[in-house]
């Protein structure tokens, strides 16, 4: 990229390929290339060194204009429901959110509503002990909605600030499991907490490709997803699918996962994220 | 579906008697788009479409066959040829693994975090028990993830397969000691369930190499999530460089992911895809069939 060098099709093709390789997807990459080409046509940008900064500025705006902060209840305690497909990083992300909320002075209660997978409750119990927060569990194979409900009741009686509900991994194509999720979502309010859950976080594995869009779509329909937790961004995957989700499903990224420990996380920083997309 | 995508592309070409450099451009572009949308990695797509282009140009258009249909057949056949491997199944349709007669066969599972290694270890143990009448021993070599050993123990209990666990030693130590335990216990297969790791984590990649060095596995399977996108080209390459992989297992293909990662892993590593995971349950493991996955990738 030489300073003052005129834009040509070669550099534009390279840019489109970089977006494809970052998991933007063919359609989103094509759409963004149209935006870049229009800017070139109306002379907003003229030289090759102007192309990437222009696109990055556009992306940063798209990813932040809806806000990226966690939703809390207007008054009283809050409930955060965590959902996603198998192995995405939900349980670990719940632990990270618990650590994060504790670090900003909130008292946290966990609900281990994955009553299905082998040692799922054990896994979250270990985290709750390490973080030092309370956990509500149910019997093996208990109805997950009942655990979420008891979690909400415990939230109210303990005077804690936030309830985090961990759920079992499920594919968005499994109708019965998505129906179960609807029930869990309804149980989060325990009929007494207005607006609960105040936040439904979809945990997305950064290595996931275009299927992420289907996940976001279906999970939003079943559980009103309001934010993304982009896990495993410490790998080589760029997580570009979040851009398509942001544009087409209107769900902003709220946190990123940067490792396997509870502190390996950050509230979403669009500048950092967009700059890293084209590294 | 790719066939509907092609009807428009080939409407332009159908008047012509031959597939030419000029009229094939759109068709190749359509294939490229379809494969990228299916999550096949860009480098693999470029290579593959070039192969298809050359093959299509080199063929005479068959009498009575529309050029478009012939082109799709070329694509489909090339895809199946790429992903298939001869002699991986016996005449009963069972996966022919490198079973040994002189000592327990060692099978090692490796891959990124959450790809399905622990679950697949259980599925494989059950498969070998039922289809090959083996007496497998599962080894809990993930000592970093909370309750990972517990998870494998619960899995083992559910399928009646014993689990070797030692929460005090290092993973390479555990695996090495497990071989002796297998011999003593009369087990003819040992399945090592290792911790998920990033291919860019130097220490953990060294650890998995150490496990392989100490146990000399007969099979090392790269377990990869079937929903993986472009990153598959990087993770598959790194694991293939660091370990003597003998095959791959693609999981979670019961969802609606197009599964392009299957093609990427096969193309990049050159190793055969041995199994696919098609459910969370212990019977959710199928031997790989290239033609089924080819149809799915092409959409
Ligand atoms: N490197 C890295 N690993 C992560 C991150 N988040 C989660 N993991 C790992 O990913 C694996 C799966 O994490 P889990 O939290 O068990 O995922 P899950 O979605 O709860 O899985 P299921 O409940 O089985 O659906 C574990 O090995 C985690 O340590 C991350 O941000 N970076
Ligand atoms: N639907 C479906 N789920 C699967 C499949 N294989 C594994 N899973 C689920 O995916 C999640 C992760 O599986 P694990 O076996 O814990 O993955 P792992 O690779 O051992 O994870 P780490 O040890 O943390 O790296 C669990 O919820 C499994 O039940 C599959 O083929 N289909
Ligand atoms: Mg979990
Ligand atoms: Mg595991």
PDB file of N, CA, C and O in Angstrom, chain B residues 212-244:
ATOM      1  N   UNK B 212       2.002 -37.493  22.623  1.00  0.00           N
ATOM      2  CA  UNK B 212       2.167 -38.360  21.453  1.00  0.00           C
ATOM      3  C   UNK B 212       3.516 -39.081  21.498  1.00  0.00           C
ATOM      4  O   UNK B 212       3.609 -40.265  21.183  1.00  0.00           O
ATOM      5  N   UNK B 213       4.535 -38.370  21.920  1.00  0.00           N
ATOM      6  CA  UNK B 213       5.877 -38.963  21.977  1.00  0.00           C
ATOM      7  C   UNK B 213       5.911 -40.124  22.968  1.00  0.00           C
ATOM      8  O   UNK B 213       6.475 -41.179  22.708  1.00  0.00           O
ATOM      9  N   UNK B 214       5.255 -39.949  24.104  1.00  0.00           N
ATOM     10  CA  UNK B 214       5.330 -40.949  25.159  1.00  0.00           C
ATOM     11  C   UNK B 214       4.403 -42.138  24.929  1.00  0.00           C
ATOM     12  O   UNK B 214       4.598 -43.203  25.490  1.00  0.00           O
ATOM     13  N   UNK B 215       3.351 -41.939  24.132  1.00  0.00           N
ATOM     14  CA  UNK B 215       2.401 -43.044  23.959  1.00  0.00           C
ATOM     15  C   UNK B 215       2.411 -43.642  22.559  1.00  0.00           C
ATOM     16  O   UNK B 215       1.792 -44.678  22.323  1.00  0.00           O
ATOM     17  N   UNK B 216       3.111 -42.977  21.614  1.00  0.00           N
ATOM     18  CA  UNK B 216       3.201 -43.473  20.238  1.00  0.00           C
ATOM     19  C   UNK B 216       1.852 -43.954  19.710  1.00  0.00           C
ATOM     20  O   UNK B 216       1.667 -45.139  19.403  1.00  0.00           O
ATOM     21  N   UNK B 217       0.871 -43.038  19.577  1.00  0.00           N
ATOM     22  CA  UNK B 217      -0.480 -43.460  19.169  1.00  0.00           C
ATOM     23  C   UNK B 217      -0.499 -44.111  17.785  1.00  0.00           C
ATOM     24  O   UNK B 217       0.279 -43.760  16.904  1.00  0.00           O
ATOM     25  N   UNK B 218      -1.409 -45.042  17.638  1.00  0.00           N
ATOM     26  CA  UNK B 218      -1.604 -45.683  16.329  1.00  0.00           C
ATOM     27  C   UNK B 218      -2.525 -44.824  15.478  1.00  0.00           C
ATOM     28  O   UNK B 218      -2.462 -44.849  14.250  1.00  0.00           O
ATOM     29  N   UNK B 219      -3.398 -44.083  16.143  1.00  0.00           N
ATOM     30  CA  UNK B 219      -4.302 -43.148  15.459  1.00  0.00           C
ATOM     31  C   UNK B 219      -4.291 -41.834  16.227  1.00  0.00           C
ATOM     32  O   UNK B 219      -4.383 -41.839  17.462  1.00  0.00           O
ATOM     33  N   UNK B 220      -4.152 -40.730  15.509  1.00  0.00           N
ATOM     34  CA  UNK B 220      -4.314 -39.407  16.133  1.00  0.00           C
ATOM     35  C   UNK B 220      -5.379 -38.684  15.320  1.00  0.00           C
ATOM     36  O   UNK B 220      -5.183 -38.416  14.125  1.00  0.00           O
ATOM     37  N   UNK B 221      -6.516 -38.422  15.952  1.00  0.00           N
ATOM     38  CA  UNK B 221      -7.630 -37.780  15.253  1.00  0.00           C
ATOM     39  C   UNK B 221      -7.757 -36.305  15.607  1.00  0.00           C
ATOM     40  O   UNK B 221      -7.816 -35.945  16.793  1.00  0.00           O
ATOM     41  N   UNK B 222      -7.827 -35.463  14.579  1.00  0.00           N
ATOM     42  CA  UNK B 222      -8.096 -34.043  14.772  1.00  0.00           C
ATOM     43  C   UNK B 222      -9.612 -33.918  14.863  1.00  0.00           C
ATOM     44  O   UNK B 222     -10.338 -34.246  13.914  1.00  0.00           O
ATOM     45  N   UNK B 223     -10.107 -33.531  16.055  1.00  0.00           N
ATOM     46  CA  UNK B 223     -11.539 -33.398  16.257  1.00  0.00           C
ATOM     47  C   UNK B 223     -11.911 -31.942  16.026  1.00  0.00           C
ATOM     48  O   UNK B 223     -11.457 -31.045  16.749  1.00  0.00           O
ATOM     49  N   UNK B 224     -12.725 -31.697  14.999  1.00  0.00           N
ATOM     50  CA  UNK B 224     -13.027 -30.329  14.576  1.00  0.00           C
ATOM     51  C   UNK B 224     -14.530 -30.089  14.548  1.00  0.00           C
ATOM     52  O   UNK B 224     -15.298 -30.932  14.068  1.00  0.00           O
ATOM     53  N   UNK B 225     -14.944 -28.941  15.062  1.00  0.00           N
ATOM     54  CA  UNK B 225     -16.352 -28.554  15.084  1.00  0.00           C
ATOM     55  C   UNK B 225     -16.847 -28.328  13.657  1.00  0.00           C
ATOM     56  O   UNK B 225     -16.250 -27.560  12.902  1.00  0.00           O
ATOM     57  N   UNK B 226     -17.932 -29.003  13.282  1.00  0.00           N
ATOM     58  CA  UNK B 226     -18.473 -28.900  11.930  1.00  0.00           C
ATOM     59  C   UNK B 226     -18.983 -27.526  11.547  1.00  0.00           C
ATOM     60  O   UNK B 226     -19.316 -27.280  10.389  1.00  0.00           O
ATOM     61  N   UNK B 227     -19.076 -26.601  12.521  1.00  0.00           N
ATOM     62  CA  UNK B 227     -19.579 -25.249  12.212  1.00  0.00           C
ATOM     63  C   UNK B 227     -18.415 -24.276  11.968  1.00  0.00           C
ATOM     64  O   UNK B 227     -18.644 -23.091  11.746  1.00  0.00           O
ATOM     65  N   UNK B 228     -17.170 -24.802  12.045  1.00  0.00           N
ATOM     66  CA  UNK B 228     -16.007 -23.932  11.904  1.00  0.00           C
ATOM     67  C   UNK B 228     -15.980 -23.261  10.535  1.00  0.00           C
ATOM     68  O   UNK B 228     -16.293 -23.868   9.520  1.00  0.00           O
ATOM     69  N   UNK B 229     -15.607 -22.009  10.543  1.00  0.00           N
ATOM     70  CA  UNK B 229     -15.513 -21.254   9.299  1.00  0.00           C
ATOM     71  C   UNK B 229     -14.100 -21.210   8.760  1.00  0.00           C
ATOM     72  O   UNK B 229     -13.388 -22.211   8.747  1.00  0.00           O
ATOM     73  N   UNK B 230     -13.693 -20.010   8.309  1.00  0.00           N
ATOM     74  CA  UNK B 230     -12.406 -19.846   7.631  1.00  0.00           C
ATOM     75  C   UNK B 230     -11.210 -20.293   8.465  1.00  0.00           C
ATOM     76  O   UNK B 230     -10.170 -20.668   7.916  1.00  0.00           O
ATOM     77  N   UNK B 231     -11.342 -20.252   9.792  1.00  0.00           N
ATOM     78  CA  UNK B 231     -10.217 -20.580  10.668  1.00  0.00           C
ATOM     79  C   UNK B 231      -9.765 -22.031  10.544  1.00  0.00           C
ATOM     80  O   UNK B 231      -8.639 -22.375  10.937  1.00  0.00           O
ATOM     81  N   UNK B 232     -10.611 -22.892   9.980  1.00  0.00           N
ATOM     82  CA  UNK B 232     -10.250 -24.313   9.860  1.00  0.00           C
ATOM     83  C   UNK B 232      -8.944 -24.481   9.078  1.00  0.00           C
ATOM     84  O   UNK B 232      -8.159 -25.389   9.341  1.00  0.00           O
ATOM     85  N   UNK B 233      -8.701 -23.581   8.147  1.00  0.00           N
ATOM     86  CA  UNK B 233      -7.486 -23.709   7.337  1.00  0.00           C
ATOM     87  C   UNK B 233      -6.254 -23.519   8.221  1.00  0.00           C
ATOM     88  O   UNK B 233      -5.216 -24.151   8.020  1.00  0.00           O
ATOM     89  N   UNK B 234      -6.375 -22.665   9.246  1.00  0.00           N
ATOM     90  CA  UNK B 234      -5.244 -22.399  10.131  1.00  0.00           C
ATOM     91  C   UNK B 234      -5.084 -23.496  11.185  1.00  0.00           C
ATOM     92  O   UNK B 234      -3.972 -24.004  11.409  1.00  0.00           O
ATOM     93  N   UNK B 235      -6.181 -23.858  11.848  1.00  0.00           N
ATOM     94  CA  UNK B 235      -6.067 -24.841  12.922  1.00  0.00           C
ATOM     95  C   UNK B 235      -5.705 -26.219  12.373  1.00  0.00           C
ATOM     96  O   UNK B 235      -4.861 -26.924  12.950  1.00  0.00           O
ATOM     97  N   UNK B 236      -6.300 -26.603  11.241  1.00  0.00           N
ATOM     98  CA  UNK B 236      -5.992 -27.912  10.670  1.00  0.00           C
ATOM     99  C   UNK B 236      -4.525 -27.985  10.262  1.00  0.00           C
ATOM    100  O   UNK B 236      -3.840 -28.975  10.531  1.00  0.00           O
ATOM    101  N   UNK B 237      -4.029 -26.916   9.655  1.00  0.00           N
ATOM    102  CA  UNK B 237      -2.632 -26.886   9.203  1.00  0.00           C
ATOM    103  C   UNK B 237      -1.690 -27.006  10.397  1.00  0.00           C
ATOM    104  O   UNK B 237      -0.733 -27.780  10.373  1.00  0.00           O
ATOM    105  N   UNK B 238      -1.966 -26.251  11.453  1.00  0.00           N
ATOM    106  CA  UNK B 238      -1.094 -26.255  12.630  1.00  0.00           C
ATOM    107  C   UNK B 238      -1.080 -27.611  13.321  1.00  0.00           C
ATOM    108  O   UNK B 238      -0.019 -28.136  13.670  1.00  0.00           O
ATOM    109  N   UNK B 239      -2.241 -28.212  13.523  1.00  0.00           N
ATOM    110  CA  UNK B 239      -2.290 -29.521  14.172  1.00  0.00           C
ATOM    111  C   UNK B 239      -1.622 -30.577  13.303  1.00  0.00           C
ATOM    112  O   UNK B 239      -0.956 -31.480  13.811  1.00  0.00           O
ATOM    113  N   UNK B 240      -1.767 -30.451  12.000  1.00  0.00           N
ATOM    114  CA  UNK B 240      -1.150 -31.428  11.095  1.00  0.00           C
ATOM    115  C   UNK B 240       0.372 -31.283  11.095  1.00  0.00           C
ATOM    116  O   UNK B 240       1.098 -32.265  10.936  1.00  0.00           O
ATOM    117  N   UNK B 241       0.851 -30.059  11.295  1.00  0.00           N
ATOM    118  CA  UNK B 241       2.300 -29.835  11.320  1.00  0.00           C
ATOM    119  C   UNK B 241       2.911 -30.322  12.629  1.00  0.00           C
ATOM    120  O   UNK B 241       4.028 -30.832  12.664  1.00  0.00           O
ATOM    121  N   UNK B 242       2.149 -30.146  13.730  1.00  0.00           N
ATOM    122  CA  UNK B 242       2.705 -30.455  15.043  1.00  0.00           C
ATOM    123  C   UNK B 242       2.532 -31.921  15.430  1.00  0.00           C
ATOM    124  O   UNK B 242       3.267 -32.436  16.283  1.00  0.00           O
ATOM    125  N   UNK B 243       1.540 -32.590  14.865  1.00  0.00           N
ATOM    126  CA  UNK B 243       1.265 -33.980  15.237  1.00  0.00           C
ATOM    127  C   UNK B 243       1.158 -34.863  14.003  1.00  0.00           C
ATOM    128  O   UNK B 243       0.689 -34.413  12.967  1.00  0.00           O
ATOM    129  N   UNK B 244       1.558 -36.134  14.120  1.00  0.00           N
ATOM    130  CA  UNK B 244       1.367 -37.057  12.989  1.00  0.00           C
ATOM    131  C   UNK B 244      -0.089 -37.518  12.931  1.00  0.00           C
ATOM    132  O   UNK B 244      -0.408 -38.670  13.252  1.00  0.00           O
TER     133      UNK B 244
END
